[in-house]
């Protein structure tokens, strides 16, 4: 049997997924994505997991899609297999929070994969970019759509059309990453953040994620109503009663995720 391309670990209530193709700097292939999608769905269905972390190596989160695999493909090859669809879009359907821990290169499909996560924590050696234009193509995994939403149209045009890379400090200033930490502290910081999230009431966490994502999907009036109705709905949970009672009693809440 071939060695797994995605390592799966559990740290308390945190599920940790590590891309593991070191010889190709974690280049993304259909096989990698299929393994990743299966592991993501398993964690999403596991009641003992409250948050998920996706990472790569210190050299590369993922240096892009596997160009050697696709160089000979035709239009009909990519069209008929719906390349970059199917399992490639599985992260959109994961309800629990997913944090990308990015060190080294996150280029092309790697940058696009990181952007599918709910937020990115970057090591100080991280580099982001969409260099597809140098290959005679364009980003096809969300780069032309998610990048402008994250860092502005002007910044996205700059990166996509010139193919330049953006370092971690610039990525934080632009709003692509939530924070930058020293490389040697990356996994500690990310696991700590994921552990904090996983300690919260899971229904609240899922609804909060849905509401923030909805902010990009509809009009302000519609999304404000969506937020309000989810706020109202949480008053039907046991965790809301426990959380507010614990606040009044000046103690830490003991959530049951119900």
mmCIF file of N, CA and C in Angstrom, residues 22-153:
data_model
loop_
_atom_site.group_PDB
_atom_site.id
_atom_site.type_symbol
_atom_site.label_atom_id
_atom_site.label_comp_id
_atom_site.label_asym_id
_atom_site.label_seq_id
_atom_site.Cartn_x
_atom_site.Cartn_y
_atom_site.Cartn_z
ATOM 1 N N UNK A 22 6.545 15.645 0.809
ATOM 2 C CA UNK A 22 7.711 16.528 0.931
ATOM 3 C C UNK A 22 8.523 16.671 -0.346
ATOM 4 N N UNK A 23 8.595 15.624 -1.157
ATOM 5 C CA UNK A 23 9.415 15.692 -2.367
ATOM 6 C C UNK A 23 8.848 16.673 -3.395
ATOM 7 N N UNK A 24 7.544 16.953 -3.319
ATOM 8 C CA UNK A 24 6.916 17.880 -4.266
ATOM 9 C C UNK A 24 6.471 19.169 -3.585
ATOM 10 N N UNK A 25 6.976 19.428 -2.366
ATOM 11 C CA UNK A 25 6.554 20.586 -1.575
ATOM 12 C C UNK A 25 5.030 20.609 -1.409
ATOM 13 N N UNK A 26 4.476 19.398 -1.178
ATOM 14 C CA UNK A 26 3.041 19.236 -0.929
ATOM 15 C C UNK A 26 2.170 19.681 -2.101
ATOM 16 N N UNK A 27 2.648 19.452 -3.322
ATOM 17 C CA UNK A 27 1.840 19.766 -4.499
ATOM 18 C C UNK A 27 0.509 19.037 -4.412
ATOM 19 N N UNK A 28 -0.557 19.724 -4.799
ATOM 20 C CA UNK A 28 -1.907 19.181 -4.669
ATOM 21 C C UNK A 28 -2.284 18.377 -5.911
ATOM 22 N N UNK A 29 -2.760 17.177 -5.678
ATOM 23 C CA UNK A 29 -3.217 16.303 -6.754
ATOM 24 C C UNK A 29 -4.609 15.798 -6.396
ATOM 25 N N UNK A 30 -5.271 15.142 -7.336
ATOM 26 C CA UNK A 30 -6.573 14.553 -7.039
ATOM 27 C C UNK A 30 -6.475 13.586 -5.863
ATOM 28 N N UNK A 31 -5.384 12.830 -5.806
ATOM 29 C CA UNK A 31 -5.213 11.850 -4.737
ATOM 30 C C UNK A 31 -5.091 12.521 -3.374
ATOM 31 N N UNK A 32 -4.302 13.598 -3.317
ATOM 32 C CA UNK A 32 -4.161 14.344 -2.052
ATOM 33 C C UNK A 32 -5.516 14.904 -1.617
ATOM 34 N N UNK A 33 -6.206 15.516 -2.548
ATOM 35 C CA UNK A 33 -7.482 16.150 -2.225
ATOM 36 C C UNK A 33 -8.518 15.124 -1.794
ATOM 37 N N UNK A 34 -8.536 13.970 -2.429
ATOM 38 C CA UNK A 34 -9.488 12.930 -2.038
ATOM 39 C C UNK A 34 -9.229 12.467 -0.601
ATOM 40 N N UNK A 35 -7.960 12.281 -0.246
ATOM 41 C CA UNK A 35 -7.619 11.902 1.136
ATOM 42 C C UNK A 35 -7.997 13.013 2.111
ATOM 43 N N UNK A 36 -7.699 14.243 1.727
ATOM 44 C CA UNK A 36 -7.995 15.380 2.594
ATOM 45 C C UNK A 36 -9.497 15.506 2.815
ATOM 46 N N UNK A 37 -10.264 15.363 1.741
ATOM 47 C CA UNK A 37 -11.722 15.482 1.853
ATOM 48 C C UNK A 37 -12.294 14.408 2.768
ATOM 49 N N UNK A 38 -11.809 13.189 2.625
ATOM 50 C CA UNK A 38 -12.294 12.098 3.478
ATOM 51 C C UNK A 38 -11.985 12.362 4.944
ATOM 52 N N UNK A 39 -10.771 12.833 5.226
ATOM 53 C CA UNK A 39 -10.385 13.115 6.611
ATOM 54 C C UNK A 39 -11.175 14.296 7.175
ATOM 55 N N UNK A 40 -11.392 15.322 6.357
ATOM 56 C CA UNK A 40 -12.171 16.480 6.792
ATOM 57 C C UNK A 40 -13.594 16.067 7.158
ATOM 58 N N UNK A 41 -14.221 15.263 6.304
ATOM 59 C CA UNK A 41 -15.592 14.838 6.578
ATOM 60 C C UNK A 41 -15.672 13.982 7.842
ATOM 61 N N UNK A 42 -14.656 13.157 8.065
ATOM 62 C CA UNK A 42 -14.644 12.329 9.271
ATOM 63 C C UNK A 42 -14.562 13.187 10.527
ATOM 64 N N UNK A 43 -13.688 14.186 10.526
ATOM 65 C CA UNK A 43 -13.596 15.089 11.670
ATOM 66 C C UNK A 43 -14.889 15.888 11.850
ATOM 67 N N UNK A 44 -15.493 16.309 10.754
ATOM 68 C CA UNK A 44 -16.720 17.097 10.822
ATOM 69 C C UNK A 44 -17.849 16.290 11.458
ATOM 70 N N UNK A 45 -17.842 14.980 11.230
ATOM 71 C CA UNK A 45 -18.900 14.118 11.756
ATOM 72 C C UNK A 45 -18.613 13.631 13.179
ATOM 73 N N UNK A 46 -17.403 13.848 13.674
ATOM 74 C CA UNK A 46 -16.989 13.343 14.978
ATOM 75 C C UNK A 46 -17.403 14.324 16.070
ATOM 76 N N UNK A 47 -18.291 13.903 16.973
ATOM 77 C CA UNK A 47 -18.775 14.785 18.029
ATOM 78 C C UNK A 47 -17.682 15.181 19.012
ATOM 79 N N UNK A 48 -16.577 14.447 19.024
ATOM 80 C CA UNK A 48 -15.485 14.750 19.947
ATOM 81 C C UNK A 48 -14.483 15.752 19.380
ATOM 82 N N UNK A 49 -14.705 16.210 18.156
ATOM 83 C CA UNK A 49 -13.839 17.202 17.523
ATOM 84 C C UNK A 49 -14.585 18.523 17.422
ATOM 85 N N UNK A 50 -13.937 19.602 17.894
ATOM 86 C CA UNK A 50 -14.576 20.914 17.867
ATOM 87 C C UNK A 50 -13.943 21.894 16.910
ATOM 88 N N UNK A 51 -12.733 21.597 16.426
ATOM 89 C CA UNK A 51 -12.047 22.470 15.472
ATOM 90 C C UNK A 51 -11.017 21.636 14.724
ATOM 91 N N UNK A 52 -10.652 22.109 13.537
ATOM 92 C CA UNK A 52 -9.751 21.367 12.653
ATOM 93 C C UNK A 52 -8.602 22.286 12.252
ATOM 94 N N UNK A 53 -7.389 21.730 12.213
ATOM 95 C CA UNK A 53 -6.205 22.457 11.755
ATOM 96 C C UNK A 53 -5.659 21.758 10.513
ATOM 97 N N UNK A 54 -5.341 22.547 9.494
ATOM 98 C CA UNK A 54 -4.731 22.028 8.268
ATOM 99 C C UNK A 54 -3.361 22.671 8.111
ATOM 100 N N UNK A 55 -2.331 21.862 7.911
ATOM 101 C CA UNK A 55 -0.982 22.404 7.775
ATOM 102 C C UNK A 55 -0.170 21.584 6.782
ATOM 103 N N UNK A 56 1.070 22.020 6.546
ATOM 104 C CA UNK A 56 1.999 21.308 5.671
ATOM 105 C C UNK A 56 3.324 21.134 6.389
ATOM 106 N N UNK A 57 4.401 21.487 5.710
ATOM 107 C CA UNK A 57 5.730 21.389 6.324
ATOM 108 C C UNK A 57 6.270 22.789 6.598
ATOM 109 N N UNK A 58 7.464 22.862 7.180
ATOM 110 C CA UNK A 58 8.086 24.166 7.408
ATOM 111 C C UNK A 58 8.504 24.821 6.103
ATOM 112 N N UNK A 59 8.749 24.011 5.062
ATOM 113 C CA UNK A 59 9.144 24.560 3.758
ATOM 114 C C UNK A 59 7.957 24.992 2.915
ATOM 115 N N UNK A 60 6.852 24.252 3.050
ATOM 116 C CA UNK A 60 5.711 24.551 2.184
ATOM 117 C C UNK A 60 4.414 24.050 2.795
ATOM 118 N N UNK A 61 3.445 24.941 2.881
ATOM 119 C CA UNK A 61 2.068 24.524 3.146
ATOM 120 C C UNK A 61 1.612 23.694 1.947
ATOM 121 N N UNK A 62 1.657 24.294 0.787
ATOM 122 C CA UNK A 62 1.460 23.597 -0.484
ATOM 123 C C UNK A 62 1.930 24.548 -1.580
ATOM 124 N N UNK A 63 2.866 24.078 -2.392
ATOM 125 C CA UNK A 63 3.494 24.950 -3.387
ATOM 126 C C UNK A 63 2.696 25.058 -4.678
ATOM 127 N N UNK A 64 1.481 24.519 -4.677
ATOM 128 C CA UNK A 64 0.623 24.645 -5.851
ATOM 129 C C UNK A 64 0.033 23.319 -6.263
ATOM 130 N N UNK A 65 -0.691 23.330 -7.370
ATOM 131 C CA UNK A 65 -1.220 22.095 -7.926
ATOM 132 C C UNK A 65 -0.083 21.317 -8.592
ATOM 133 N N UNK A 66 -0.321 20.045 -8.848
ATOM 134 C CA UNK A 66 0.701 19.166 -9.416
ATOM 135 C C UNK A 66 0.788 19.399 -10.931
ATOM 136 N N UNK A 67 1.690 20.296 -11.341
ATOM 137 C CA UNK A 67 1.802 20.677 -12.751
ATOM 138 C C UNK A 67 2.238 19.500 -13.616
ATOM 139 N N UNK A 68 3.121 18.666 -13.088
ATOM 140 C CA UNK A 68 3.603 17.530 -13.877
ATOM 141 C C UNK A 68 2.469 16.583 -14.233
ATOM 142 N N UNK A 69 1.443 16.524 -13.386
ATOM 143 C CA UNK A 69 0.316 15.630 -13.652
ATOM 144 C C UNK A 69 -0.630 16.197 -14.700
ATOM 145 N N UNK A 70 -0.701 17.516 -14.794
ATOM 146 C CA UNK A 70 -1.721 18.117 -15.668
ATOM 147 C C UNK A 70 -1.178 18.686 -16.981
ATOM 148 N N UNK A 71 0.120 18.696 -17.160
ATOM 149 C CA UNK A 71 0.686 19.404 -18.315
ATOM 150 C C UNK A 71 0.184 18.872 -19.660
ATOM 151 N N UNK A 72 -0.151 17.588 -19.733
ATOM 152 C CA UNK A 72 -0.592 17.030 -21.010
ATOM 153 C C UNK A 72 -2.092 16.981 -21.188
ATOM 154 N N UNK A 73 -2.840 17.472 -20.204
ATOM 155 C CA UNK A 73 -4.294 17.387 -20.282
ATOM 156 C C UNK A 73 -4.860 18.321 -21.353
ATOM 157 N N UNK A 74 -5.993 17.940 -21.913
ATOM 158 C CA UNK A 74 -6.711 18.764 -22.885
ATOM 159 C C UNK A 74 -7.897 19.444 -22.203
ATOM 160 N N UNK A 75 -8.549 20.310 -22.950
ATOM 161 C CA UNK A 75 -9.758 20.961 -22.417
ATOM 162 C C UNK A 75 -10.791 19.921 -21.986
ATOM 163 N N UNK A 76 -11.028 18.922 -22.827
ATOM 164 C CA UNK A 76 -12.033 17.916 -22.493
ATOM 165 C C UNK A 76 -11.613 17.075 -21.294
ATOM 166 N N UNK A 77 -10.307 16.872 -21.115
ATOM 167 C CA UNK A 77 -9.835 16.132 -19.939
ATOM 168 C C UNK A 77 -10.259 16.841 -18.655
ATOM 169 N N UNK A 78 -9.978 18.140 -18.573
ATOM 170 C CA UNK A 78 -10.287 18.870 -17.341
ATOM 171 C C UNK A 78 -11.786 19.126 -17.210
ATOM 172 N N UNK A 79 -12.455 19.301 -18.352
ATOM 173 C CA UNK A 79 -13.893 19.590 -18.314
ATOM 174 C C UNK A 79 -14.688 18.367 -17.864
ATOM 175 N N UNK A 80 -14.395 17.219 -18.432
ATOM 176 C CA UNK A 80 -15.180 16.025 -18.130
ATOM 177 C C UNK A 80 -14.964 15.525 -16.700
ATOM 178 N N UNK A 81 -13.759 15.710 -16.166
ATOM 179 C CA UNK A 81 -13.532 15.281 -14.780
ATOM 180 C C UNK A 81 -13.880 16.377 -13.776
ATOM 181 N N UNK A 82 -14.339 17.541 -14.290
ATOM 182 C CA UNK A 82 -14.642 18.693 -13.436
ATOM 183 C C UNK A 82 -13.469 18.980 -12.513
ATOM 184 N N UNK A 83 -12.271 19.068 -13.110
ATOM 185 C CA UNK A 83 -11.063 19.306 -12.337
ATOM 186 C C UNK A 83 -11.202 20.574 -11.507
ATOM 187 N N UNK A 84 -10.842 20.491 -10.244
ATOM 188 C CA UNK A 84 -10.950 21.531 -9.218
ATOM 189 C C UNK A 84 -12.366 21.656 -8.653
ATOM 190 N N UNK A 85 -13.284 20.783 -9.102
ATOM 191 C CA UNK A 85 -14.603 20.688 -8.497
ATOM 192 C C UNK A 85 -14.644 19.463 -7.594
ATOM 193 N N UNK A 86 -15.829 18.969 -7.304
ATOM 194 C CA UNK A 86 -15.959 17.752 -6.500
ATOM 195 C C UNK A 86 -15.278 17.875 -5.152
ATOM 196 N N UNK A 87 -14.413 16.926 -4.834
ATOM 197 C CA UNK A 87 -13.731 16.928 -3.536
ATOM 198 C C UNK A 87 -12.840 18.141 -3.332
ATOM 199 N N UNK A 88 -12.409 18.778 -4.419
ATOM 200 C CA UNK A 88 -11.591 19.983 -4.282
ATOM 201 C C UNK A 88 -12.358 21.081 -3.546
ATOM 202 N N UNK A 89 -13.673 21.036 -3.600
ATOM 203 C CA UNK A 89 -14.495 22.044 -2.939
ATOM 204 C C UNK A 89 -15.049 21.569 -1.600
ATOM 205 N N UNK A 90 -14.516 20.462 -1.095
ATOM 206 C CA UNK A 90 -15.081 19.864 0.112
ATOM 207 C C UNK A 90 -15.004 20.781 1.323
ATOM 208 N N UNK A 91 -13.982 21.633 1.389
ATOM 209 C CA UNK A 91 -13.845 22.521 2.551
ATOM 210 C C UNK A 91 -15.037 23.461 2.712
ATOM 211 N N UNK A 92 -15.690 23.801 1.598
ATOM 212 C CA UNK A 92 -16.841 24.692 1.680
ATOM 213 C C UNK A 92 -17.988 24.062 2.464
ATOM 214 N N UNK A 93 -17.998 22.733 2.530
ATOM 215 C CA UNK A 93 -19.111 22.038 3.175
ATOM 216 C C UNK A 93 -18.781 21.569 4.593
ATOM 217 N N UNK A 94 -17.598 21.922 5.097
ATOM 218 C CA UNK A 94 -17.222 21.571 6.465
ATOM 219 C C UNK A 94 -17.810 22.608 7.416
ATOM 220 N N UNK A 95 -18.573 22.154 8.380
ATOM 221 C CA UNK A 95 -19.283 23.076 9.263
ATOM 222 C C UNK A 95 -18.421 23.568 10.427
ATOM 223 N N UNK A 96 -17.502 22.744 10.877
ATOM 224 C CA UNK A 96 -16.656 23.144 12.003
ATOM 225 C C UNK A 96 -15.543 24.077 11.520
ATOM 226 N N UNK A 97 -15.031 24.926 12.400
ATOM 227 C CA UNK A 97 -13.959 25.847 11.997
ATOM 228 C C UNK A 97 -12.697 25.112 11.557
ATOM 229 N N UNK A 98 -12.089 25.622 10.496
ATOM 230 C CA UNK A 98 -10.846 25.063 9.966
ATOM 231 C C UNK A 98 -9.806 26.179 9.937
ATOM 232 N N UNK A 99 -8.685 25.964 10.612
ATOM 233 C CA UNK A 99 -7.590 26.942 10.638
ATOM 234 C C UNK A 99 -6.459 26.427 9.761
ATOM 235 N N UNK A 100 -5.953 27.278 8.885
ATOM 236 C CA UNK A 100 -4.768 26.941 8.099
ATOM 237 C C UNK A 100 -3.532 27.428 8.842
ATOM 238 N N UNK A 101 -2.594 26.513 9.103
ATOM 239 C CA UNK A 101 -1.304 26.869 9.699
ATOM 240 C C UNK A 101 -0.281 26.850 8.574
ATOM 241 N N UNK A 102 0.128 28.023 8.123
ATOM 242 C CA UNK A 102 0.932 28.142 6.900
ATOM 243 C C UNK A 102 2.369 28.533 7.219
ATOM 244 N N UNK A 103 3.282 27.672 6.824
ATOM 245 C CA UNK A 103 4.708 27.986 6.835
ATOM 246 C C UNK A 103 5.239 27.784 5.428
ATOM 247 N N UNK A 104 6.268 28.534 5.080
ATOM 248 C CA UNK A 104 6.849 28.374 3.748
ATOM 249 C C UNK A 104 5.900 28.790 2.642
ATOM 250 N N UNK A 105 5.965 28.087 1.527
ATOM 251 C CA UNK A 105 5.227 28.488 0.334
ATOM 252 C C UNK A 105 3.757 28.070 0.388
ATOM 253 N N UNK A 106 2.883 29.021 0.081
ATOM 254 C CA UNK A 106 1.466 28.753 -0.169
ATOM 255 C C UNK A 106 1.157 29.431 -1.501
ATOM 256 N N UNK A 107 1.414 28.716 -2.571
ATOM 257 C CA UNK A 107 1.354 29.298 -3.905
ATOM 258 C C UNK A 107 0.300 28.592 -4.752
ATOM 259 N N UNK A 108 -0.308 29.346 -5.654
ATOM 260 C CA UNK A 108 -1.284 28.761 -6.562
ATOM 261 C C UNK A 108 -2.380 28.053 -5.800
ATOM 262 N N UNK A 109 -2.550 26.756 -6.090
ATOM 263 C CA UNK A 109 -3.565 25.986 -5.397
ATOM 264 C C UNK A 109 -3.362 25.932 -3.905
ATOM 265 N N UNK A 110 -2.108 26.056 -3.448
ATOM 266 C CA UNK A 110 -1.836 26.083 -2.016
ATOM 267 C C UNK A 110 -2.397 27.328 -1.351
ATOM 268 N N UNK A 111 -2.242 28.462 -1.988
ATOM 269 C CA UNK A 111 -2.817 29.708 -1.478
ATOM 270 C C UNK A 111 -4.342 29.623 -1.504
ATOM 271 N N UNK A 112 -4.875 29.053 -2.584
ATOM 272 C CA UNK A 112 -6.327 28.923 -2.714
ATOM 273 C C UNK A 112 -6.895 27.966 -1.676
ATOM 274 N N UNK A 113 -6.175 26.888 -1.374
ATOM 275 C CA UNK A 113 -6.610 25.964 -0.332
ATOM 276 C C UNK A 113 -6.610 26.650 1.028
ATOM 277 N N UNK A 114 -5.571 27.408 1.326
ATOM 278 C CA UNK A 114 -5.508 28.131 2.599
ATOM 279 C C UNK A 114 -6.670 29.113 2.724
ATOM 280 N N UNK A 115 -7.020 29.771 1.617
ATOM 281 C CA UNK A 115 -8.123 30.734 1.652
ATOM 282 C C UNK A 115 -9.471 30.071 1.857
ATOM 283 N N UNK A 116 -9.589 28.776 1.548
ATOM 284 C CA UNK A 116 -10.837 28.076 1.813
ATOM 285 C C UNK A 116 -11.031 27.809 3.299
ATOM 286 N N UNK A 117 -9.939 27.843 4.063
ATOM 287 C CA UNK A 117 -10.050 27.675 5.511
ATOM 288 C C UNK A 117 -10.685 28.925 6.115
ATOM 289 N N UNK A 118 -11.104 28.828 7.361
ATOM 290 C CA UNK A 118 -11.820 29.951 7.972
ATOM 291 C C UNK A 118 -10.904 31.099 8.344
ATOM 292 N N UNK A 119 -9.687 30.807 8.725
ATOM 293 C CA UNK A 119 -8.671 31.848 8.828
ATOM 294 C C UNK A 119 -7.294 31.219 8.780
ATOM 295 N N UNK A 120 -6.300 32.066 8.540
ATOM 296 C CA UNK A 120 -4.920 31.620 8.345
ATOM 297 C C UNK A 120 -4.044 32.219 9.438
ATOM 298 N N UNK A 121 -3.276 31.370 10.095
ATOM 299 C CA UNK A 121 -2.191 31.829 10.961
ATOM 300 C C UNK A 121 -0.895 31.465 10.256
ATOM 301 N N UNK A 122 -0.043 32.452 10.042
ATOM 302 C CA UNK A 122 1.149 32.251 9.225
ATOM 303 C C UNK A 122 2.419 32.324 10.052
ATOM 304 N N UNK A 123 3.380 31.487 9.693
ATOM 305 C CA UNK A 123 4.725 31.609 10.240
ATOM 306 C C UNK A 123 5.426 32.782 9.568
ATOM 307 N N UNK A 124 6.477 33.283 10.198
ATOM 308 C CA UNK A 124 7.149 34.460 9.644
ATOM 309 C C UNK A 124 7.921 34.166 8.361
ATOM 310 N N UNK A 125 8.012 32.887 7.973
ATOM 311 C CA UNK A 125 8.675 32.556 6.707
ATOM 312 C C UNK A 125 7.679 32.268 5.592
ATOM 313 N N UNK A 126 6.392 32.505 5.837
ATOM 314 C CA UNK A 126 5.369 32.176 4.845
ATOM 315 C C UNK A 126 5.422 33.116 3.648
ATOM 316 N N UNK A 127 5.120 32.571 2.477
ATOM 317 C CA UNK A 127 5.030 33.357 1.251
ATOM 318 C C UNK A 127 3.798 32.913 0.479
ATOM 319 N N UNK A 128 2.999 33.890 0.054
ATOM 320 C CA UNK A 128 1.737 33.630 -0.631
ATOM 321 C C UNK A 128 1.799 34.170 -2.057
ATOM 322 N N UNK A 129 1.105 33.509 -2.973
ATOM 323 C CA UNK A 129 1.071 34.014 -4.337
ATOM 324 C C UNK A 129 0.192 33.176 -5.233
ATOM 325 N N UNK A 130 -0.169 33.778 -6.365
ATOM 326 C CA UNK A 130 -0.952 33.108 -7.417
ATOM 327 C C UNK A 130 -0.178 33.248 -8.729
ATOM 328 N N UNK A 131 0.830 32.397 -8.950
ATOM 329 C CA UNK A 131 1.712 32.560 -10.109
ATOM 330 C C UNK A 131 1.244 31.855 -11.383
ATOM 331 N N UNK A 132 -0.050 31.488 -11.453
ATOM 332 C CA UNK A 132 -0.533 30.705 -12.602
ATOM 333 C C UNK A 132 -0.323 31.394 -13.938
ATOM 334 N N UNK A 133 -0.310 32.729 -13.939
ATOM 335 C CA UNK A 133 -0.166 33.473 -15.191
ATOM 336 C C UNK A 133 1.148 33.111 -15.889
ATOM 337 N N UNK A 134 2.152 32.711 -15.128
ATOM 338 C CA UNK A 134 3.447 32.320 -15.703
ATOM 339 C C UNK A 134 3.362 30.987 -16.434
ATOM 340 N N UNK A 135 2.290 30.236 -16.204
ATOM 341 C CA UNK A 135 2.098 28.948 -16.866
ATOM 342 C C UNK A 135 1.148 29.039 -18.046
ATOM 343 N N UNK A 136 0.690 30.249 -18.343
ATOM 344 C CA UNK A 136 -0.243 30.413 -19.448
ATOM 345 C C UNK A 136 -1.681 30.128 -19.077
ATOM 346 N N UNK A 137 -1.983 30.122 -17.770
ATOM 347 C CA UNK A 137 -3.356 29.924 -17.308
ATOM 348 C C UNK A 137 -3.663 30.979 -16.246
ATOM 349 N N UNK A 138 -4.791 30.803 -15.571
ATOM 350 C CA UNK A 138 -5.176 31.699 -14.482
ATOM 351 C C UNK A 138 -5.489 30.854 -13.248
ATOM 352 N N UNK A 139 -5.596 31.459 -12.078
ATOM 353 C CA UNK A 139 -6.058 30.699 -10.919
ATOM 354 C C UNK A 139 -7.433 30.102 -11.210
ATOM 355 N N UNK A 140 -7.621 28.837 -10.866
ATOM 356 C CA UNK A 140 -8.892 28.186 -11.153
ATOM 357 C C UNK A 140 -9.549 27.550 -9.946
ATOM 358 N N UNK A 141 -8.985 27.788 -8.769
ATOM 359 C CA UNK A 141 -9.469 27.148 -7.547
ATOM 360 C C UNK A 141 -9.949 28.204 -6.547
ATOM 361 N N UNK A 142 -10.366 29.358 -7.095
ATOM 362 C CA UNK A 142 -10.901 30.423 -6.262
ATOM 363 C C UNK A 142 -10.015 31.642 -6.135
ATOM 364 N N UNK A 143 -8.829 31.612 -6.730
ATOM 365 C CA UNK A 143 -7.887 32.713 -6.550
ATOM 366 C C UNK A 143 -8.388 34.056 -7.035
ATOM 367 N N UNK A 144 -9.074 34.074 -8.184
ATOM 368 C CA UNK A 144 -9.558 35.356 -8.709
ATOM 369 C C UNK A 144 -10.809 35.834 -7.978
ATOM 370 N N UNK A 145 -11.408 34.980 -7.150
ATOM 371 C CA UNK A 145 -12.633 35.344 -6.447
ATOM 372 C C UNK A 145 -12.413 35.587 -4.954
ATOM 373 N N UNK A 146 -11.684 34.701 -4.303
ATOM 374 C CA UNK A 146 -11.474 34.861 -2.860
ATOM 375 C C UNK A 146 -10.391 35.883 -2.545
ATOM 376 N N UNK A 147 -9.346 35.958 -3.366
ATOM 377 C CA UNK A 147 -8.257 36.885 -3.064
ATOM 378 C C UNK A 147 -8.720 38.345 -3.061
ATOM 379 N N UNK A 148 -9.505 38.814 -4.049
ATOM 380 C CA UNK A 148 -9.987 40.203 -3.977
ATOM 381 C C UNK A 148 -10.844 40.465 -2.749
ATOM 382 N N UNK A 149 -11.640 39.477 -2.338
ATOM 383 C CA UNK A 149 -12.459 39.649 -1.139
ATOM 384 C C UNK A 149 -11.598 39.761 0.114
ATOM 385 N N UNK A 150 -10.443 39.115 0.095
ATOM 386 C CA UNK A 150 -9.573 39.109 1.274
ATOM 387 C C UNK A 150 -8.659 40.324 1.335
ATOM 388 N N UNK A 151 -8.120 40.763 0.185
ATOM 389 C CA UNK A 151 -7.056 41.774 0.227
ATOM 390 C C UNK A 151 -7.303 42.979 -0.670
ATOM 391 N N UNK A 152 -8.460 43.087 -1.290
ATOM 392 C CA UNK A 152 -8.857 44.179 -2.184
ATOM 393 C C UNK A 152 -8.572 43.829 -3.639
ATOM 394 N N UNK A 153 -9.318 44.461 -4.535
ATOM 395 C CA UNK A 153 -9.154 44.237 -5.975
ATOM 396 C C UNK A 153 -7.753 44.634 -6.436
#
